[in-house]
Amino acid sequence: SQTIHQWPATLVQPVGSPLSLECTVEGTSNPNLYWYRQAAGRGLQLLFYSVGIGQISSEVPQNLSASRPQDRQFILSSKKLLLSDSGFYLCAWSVPMASGTYEQYFGPGTRLTVT
Amino acid sequence: AQTVTQSQPEMSVQEAETVTLSCTYDTSESNYYLFWYKQPPSRQMILVIRQEAYKQQNATENRFSVNFQKAAKSFSLKISDSQLGDTAMYFCAIEGGTSYGKLTFGQGTILTVHP
């Protein structure tokens, strides 16, 4: 069965410090990978998605970047955090279904607080 | 661009009763998919139900069913025989048929089930 891991689960970082959040998927090959951010009490906003190694698409201009060094590894980074980067970050994976859709499965998330 | 609107920030229901959560959407895609996700206090995102836009029959999953009105661009979720474990935030989401599985989410509805 497929499993998705995210770490760390919780992170408190000062403004201006770097960031690295990691996501790995087990039990599937060549998945599409996604990073979402959820502000407090709000919906999810797609930040980045990747359809293959080294292929990253950005959905929202921002202070963050993403990389996919391996097939099942997705990393979210920042060189200098801003207060507005605080939030709950979710990684997700999907593979195409026979019906034509992609069914997404989410990781447990990372709660980031920038102080 | 796709948009999803959930007009009910909060709802409450008594245990064993039925509740309906509303969702409207807008898309220029001719082929798309609609989803309801549940996010309990643990913040783990869980897929509740999926509807293919080309199917006229409303999807059902046990106590969960949808009322899909394509012309009105409406996609409501009905929860029958509500249980305490249904207490969560519920998100409506849309995926365009050519979007590599990218989801656009609504702002969510907090559902509280009272004993």
CSV table of C-alpha atoms in Angstrom, one decimal:
chain,number,residue,atom,x,y,z
A,1,SER,CA,0.0,0.0,0.0
A,2,GLN,CA,1.0,3.6,-0.5
A,3,THR,CA,2.3,5.8,2.3
A,4,ILE,CA,3.2,9.5,2.4
A,5,HIS,CA,5.5,10.9,5.0
A,6,GLN,CA,6.2,14.6,5.9
A,7,TRP,CA,8.7,16.0,8.3
A,8,PRO,CA,9.0,17.8,10.5
A,9,ALA,CA,5.5,17.7,12.0
A,10,THR,CA,5.9,21.0,13.7
A,11,LEU,CA,8.4,23.8,13.1
A,12,VAL,CA,9.0,27.2,14.7
A,13,GLN,CA,11.5,29.4,12.8
A,14,PRO,CA,12.5,33.1,13.2
A,15,VAL,CA,12.0,35.6,10.4
A,16,GLY,CA,14.8,35.5,7.9
A,17,SER,CA,15.9,31.9,8.6
A,18,PRO,CA,15.9,29.2,5.9
A,19,LEU,CA,13.3,26.5,5.5
A,20,SER,CA,13.4,22.9,4.3
A,21,LEU,CA,10.3,20.7,4.4
A,22,GLU,CA,10.5,17.2,3.1
A,23,CYS,CA,7.9,14.8,1.7
A,24,THR,CA,8.4,11.2,0.6
A,25,VAL,CA,6.0,8.7,-0.9
A,26,GLU,CA,6.3,4.9,-0.7
A,27,GLY,CA,4.5,2.2,-2.7
A,28,THR,CA,4.0,3.9,-6.0
A,29,SER,CA,6.1,5.0,-9.0
A,30,ASN,CA,6.2,8.3,-10.9
A,31,PRO,CA,3.5,10.0,-8.9
A,32,ASN,CA,2.4,13.6,-9.4
A,33,LEU,CA,3.4,15.5,-6.3
A,34,TYR,CA,1.9,18.7,-4.8
A,35,TRP,CA,2.6,21.2,-2.1
A,36,TYR,CA,-0.4,23.0,-0.6
A,37,ARG,CA,-0.6,25.7,2.1
A,38,GLN,CA,-3.5,26.1,4.5
A,39,ALA,CA,-3.7,29.4,6.4
A,40,ALA,CA,-5.5,29.3,9.7
A,41,GLY,CA,-9.2,28.4,9.3
A,42,ARG,CA,-9.0,28.7,5.5
A,43,GLY,CA,-8.9,26.5,2.4
A,44,LEU,CA,-5.9,24.9,0.8
A,45,GLN,CA,-3.9,26.8,-1.8
A,46,LEU,CA,-1.8,25.0,-4.3
A,47,LEU,CA,1.8,26.2,-4.3
A,48,PHE,CA,3.7,23.8,-6.5
A,49,TYR,CA,3.2,20.6,-8.4
A,50,SER,CA,5.6,18.2,-10.1
A,51,VAL,CA,4.9,15.5,-12.8
A,52,GLY,CA,8.5,14.1,-12.8
A,53,ILE,CA,12.0,14.4,-11.4
A,54,GLY,CA,13.3,17.9,-11.8
A,55,GLN,CA,10.0,19.2,-13.2
A,56,ILE,CA,8.4,21.9,-11.0
A,57,SER,CA,5.5,24.2,-11.7
A,58,SER,CA,4.8,27.1,-9.5
A,59,GLU,CA,1.2,28.2,-9.0
A,60,VAL,CA,1.7,31.3,-6.9
A,61,PRO,CA,4.6,33.8,-6.9
A,62,GLN,CA,6.1,33.8,-3.5
A,63,ASN,CA,9.1,33.4,-1.2
A,64,LEU,CA,9.2,29.7,-1.5
A,65,SER,CA,10.7,27.2,-4.0
A,66,ALA,CA,10.3,23.4,-4.5
A,67,SER,CA,12.5,20.7,-5.8
A,68,ARG,CA,12.1,17.0,-6.7
A,69,PRO,CA,15.5,15.4,-6.6
A,70,GLN,CA,14.1,11.8,-6.7
A,71,ASP,CA,11.0,10.2,-8.1
A,72,ARG,CA,9.2,10.0,-4.7
A,73,GLN,CA,10.8,12.9,-2.9
A,74,PHE,CA,9.5,16.5,-2.9
A,75,ILE,CA,11.1,19.3,-1.0
A,76,LEU,CA,9.8,22.8,-0.1
A,77,SER,CA,12.4,25.4,0.6
A,78,SER,CA,12.9,29.1,1.4
A,79,LYS,CA,16.1,31.1,1.8
A,80,LYS,CA,14.6,33.7,4.1
A,81,LEU,CA,11.3,33.1,5.8
A,82,LEU,CA,8.6,35.8,6.2
A,83,LEU,CA,5.9,36.1,8.8
A,84,SER,CA,3.4,35.5,6.1
A,85,ASP,CA,4.9,32.1,5.4
A,86,SER,CA,3.3,30.7,8.6
A,87,GLY,CA,0.7,28.1,8.0
A,88,PHE,CA,0.0,24.4,7.6
A,89,TYR,CA,1.8,22.8,4.7
A,90,LEU,CA,0.4,19.7,3.1
A,91,CYS,CA,2.2,17.4,0.6
A,92,ALA,CA,0.0,15.2,-1.7
A,93,TRP,CA,0.5,12.6,-4.4
A,94,SER,CA,-1.7,11.3,-7.1
A,95,VAL,CA,-1.6,8.9,-10.1
A,96,PRO,CA,-4.1,8.9,-13.0
A,97,MET,CA,-7.2,6.8,-12.6
A,98,ALA,CA,-8.9,4.8,-15.4
A,99,SER,CA,-11.7,7.3,-15.2
A,100,GLY,CA,-9.4,10.1,-16.3
A,101,THR,CA,-9.1,11.8,-12.9
A,102,TYR,CA,-6.3,11.9,-10.4
A,103,GLU,CA,-7.2,10.8,-6.9
A,104,GLN,CA,-5.0,12.7,-4.4
A,105,TYR,CA,-3.8,11.5,-1.1
A,106,PHE,CA,-2.4,13.8,1.5
A,107,GLY,CA,0.3,13.6,4.0
A,108,PRO,CA,-0.1,14.5,7.7
A,109,GLY,CA,1.2,18.0,7.2
A,110,THR,CA,3.7,20.4,8.8
A,111,ARG,CA,2.7,23.2,11.0
A,112,LEU,CA,5.1,26.1,10.4
A,113,THR,CA,5.2,29.1,12.7
A,114,VAL,CA,7.4,32.0,11.8
A,115,THR,CA,8.2,34.3,14.7
B,1,ALA,CA,-9.3,29.8,-13.8
B,2,GLN,CA,-11.5,27.6,-11.6
B,3,THR,CA,-13.3,28.8,-8.5
B,4,VAL,CA,-15.1,27.0,-5.7
B,5,THR,CA,-17.4,28.7,-3.2
B,6,GLN,CA,-18.7,27.3,0.0
B,7,SER,CA,-21.2,29.8,1.5
B,8,GLN,CA,-21.7,28.2,4.9
B,9,PRO,CA,-18.7,28.8,7.2
B,10,GLU,CA,-20.2,26.7,10.0
B,11,MET,CA,-23.0,24.2,10.3
B,12,SER,CA,-24.3,22.1,13.2
B,13,VAL,CA,-26.5,19.0,13.3
B,14,GLN,CA,-27.8,16.6,16.0
B,15,GLU,CA,-26.5,13.1,16.0
B,16,ALA,CA,-28.5,10.7,13.7
B,17,GLU,CA,-29.9,13.6,11.7
B,18,THR,CA,-29.2,14.6,8.1
B,19,VAL,CA,-27.3,17.7,7.0
B,20,THR,CA,-26.5,19.2,3.6
B,21,LEU,CA,-23.3,21.2,2.9
B,22,SER,CA,-23.4,23.6,-0.1
B,23,CYS,CA,-20.9,24.1,-2.8
B,24,THR,CA,-20.9,26.1,-6.1
B,25,TYR,CA,-18.1,26.2,-8.6
B,26,ASP,CA,-17.1,27.8,-11.9
B,27,THR,CA,-14.9,26.3,-14.6
B,28,SER,CA,-14.3,26.7,-18.3
B,29,GLU,CA,-13.3,23.0,-18.6
B,30,SER,CA,-15.7,20.7,-20.4
B,31,ASN,CA,-14.4,17.7,-18.5
B,32,TYR,CA,-13.8,18.0,-14.8
B,33,TYR,CA,-14.1,16.2,-11.5
B,34,LEU,CA,-15.6,17.3,-8.2
B,35,PHE,CA,-14.6,16.1,-4.7
B,36,TRP,CA,-15.5,16.5,-1.1
B,37,TYR,CA,-12.7,16.2,1.4
B,38,LYS,CA,-13.0,15.9,5.2
B,39,GLN,CA,-10.4,17.4,7.6
B,40,PRO,CA,-11.0,16.3,11.2
B,41,PRO,CA,-9.2,17.9,14.1
B,42,SER,CA,-6.1,15.8,13.4
B,43,ARG,CA,-5.9,17.9,10.1
B,44,GLN,CA,-5.4,14.8,8.0
B,45,MET,CA,-7.2,15.3,4.7
B,46,ILE,CA,-9.5,12.4,3.8
B,47,LEU,CA,-11.3,12.0,0.5
B,48,VAL,CA,-15.1,11.5,1.2
B,49,ILE,CA,-16.6,11.3,-2.3
B,50,ARG,CA,-15.9,12.0,-5.9
B,51,GLN,CA,-18.1,12.9,-8.9
B,52,GLU,CA,-17.2,12.8,-12.6
B,53,ALA,CA,-18.9,15.7,-14.4
B,54,TYR,CA,-19.8,13.6,-17.4
B,55,LYS,CA,-21.8,11.2,-15.2
B,56,GLN,CA,-25.4,12.3,-14.5
B,57,GLN,CA,-25.9,9.8,-11.7
B,58,ASN,CA,-25.1,11.3,-8.3
B,59,ALA,CA,-22.3,9.6,-6.4
B,60,THR,CA,-22.9,7.8,-3.1
B,61,GLU,CA,-20.6,6.4,-0.4
B,62,ASN,CA,-22.4,4.8,2.5
B,63,ARG,CA,-23.9,7.7,4.5
B,64,PHE,CA,-22.5,10.3,2.1
B,65,SER,CA,-24.2,11.4,-1.1
B,66,VAL,CA,-24.0,14.3,-3.5
B,67,ASN,CA,-26.5,16.4,-5.4
B,68,PHE,CA,-24.8,17.3,-8.6
B,69,GLN,CA,-26.6,20.0,-10.6
B,70,LYS,CA,-24.3,20.6,-13.6
B,71,ALA,CA,-26.3,23.4,-15.2
B,72,ALA,CA,-26.4,25.3,-12.0
B,73,LYS,CA,-22.8,24.4,-11.2
B,74,SER,CA,-23.8,23.1,-7.8
B,75,PHE,CA,-22.3,20.2,-5.9
B,76,SER,CA,-23.8,19.7,-2.4
B,77,LEU,CA,-22.9,17.0,0.1
B,78,LYS,CA,-25.6,15.2,2.1
B,79,ILE,CA,-24.6,13.3,5.3
B,80,SER,CA,-27.2,11.0,6.6
B,81,ASP,CA,-27.4,9.5,10.1
B,82,SER,CA,-24.8,12.0,11.3
B,83,GLN,CA,-22.2,10.6,13.7
B,84,LEU,CA,-20.0,12.3,16.2
B,85,GLY,CA,-17.0,11.3,14.1
B,86,ASP,CA,-18.3,13.4,11.3
B,87,THR,CA,-17.3,16.5,13.1
B,88,ALA,CA,-14.7,18.1,10.9
B,89,MET,CA,-14.1,20.8,8.3
B,90,TYR,CA,-15.4,19.8,4.9
B,91,PHE,CA,-13.8,21.1,1.7
B,92,CYS,CA,-15.3,21.1,-1.8
B,93,ALA,CA,-12.7,20.9,-4.6
B,94,ILE,CA,-12.6,20.8,-8.4
B,95,GLU,CA,-10.1,19.3,-10.8
B,96,GLY,CA,-10.0,20.3,-14.4
B,97,GLY,CA,-9.6,17.4,-16.8
B,98,THR,CA,-6.3,18.6,-18.2
B,99,SER,CA,-4.7,20.0,-15.0
B,100,TYR,CA,-2.5,17.1,-13.9
B,101,GLY,CA,-4.7,16.5,-10.8
B,102,LYS,CA,-4.3,20.0,-9.5
B,103,LEU,CA,-7.2,20.8,-7.1
B,104,THR,CA,-8.9,24.1,-6.4
B,105,PHE,CA,-10.5,24.2,-3.0
B,106,GLY,CA,-13.3,26.1,-1.4
B,107,GLN,CA,-12.9,27.9,1.9
B,108,GLY,CA,-14.5,25.0,3.9
B,109,THR,CA,-17.4,24.4,6.1
B,110,ILE,CA,-16.9,23.5,9.8
B,111,LEU,CA,-19.5,20.9,10.7
B,112,THR,CA,-20.2,20.1,14.3
B,113,VAL,CA,-22.3,17.0,15.3
B,114,HIS,CA,-23.9,17.3,18.7
B,115,PRO,CA,-24.9,14.3,20.8
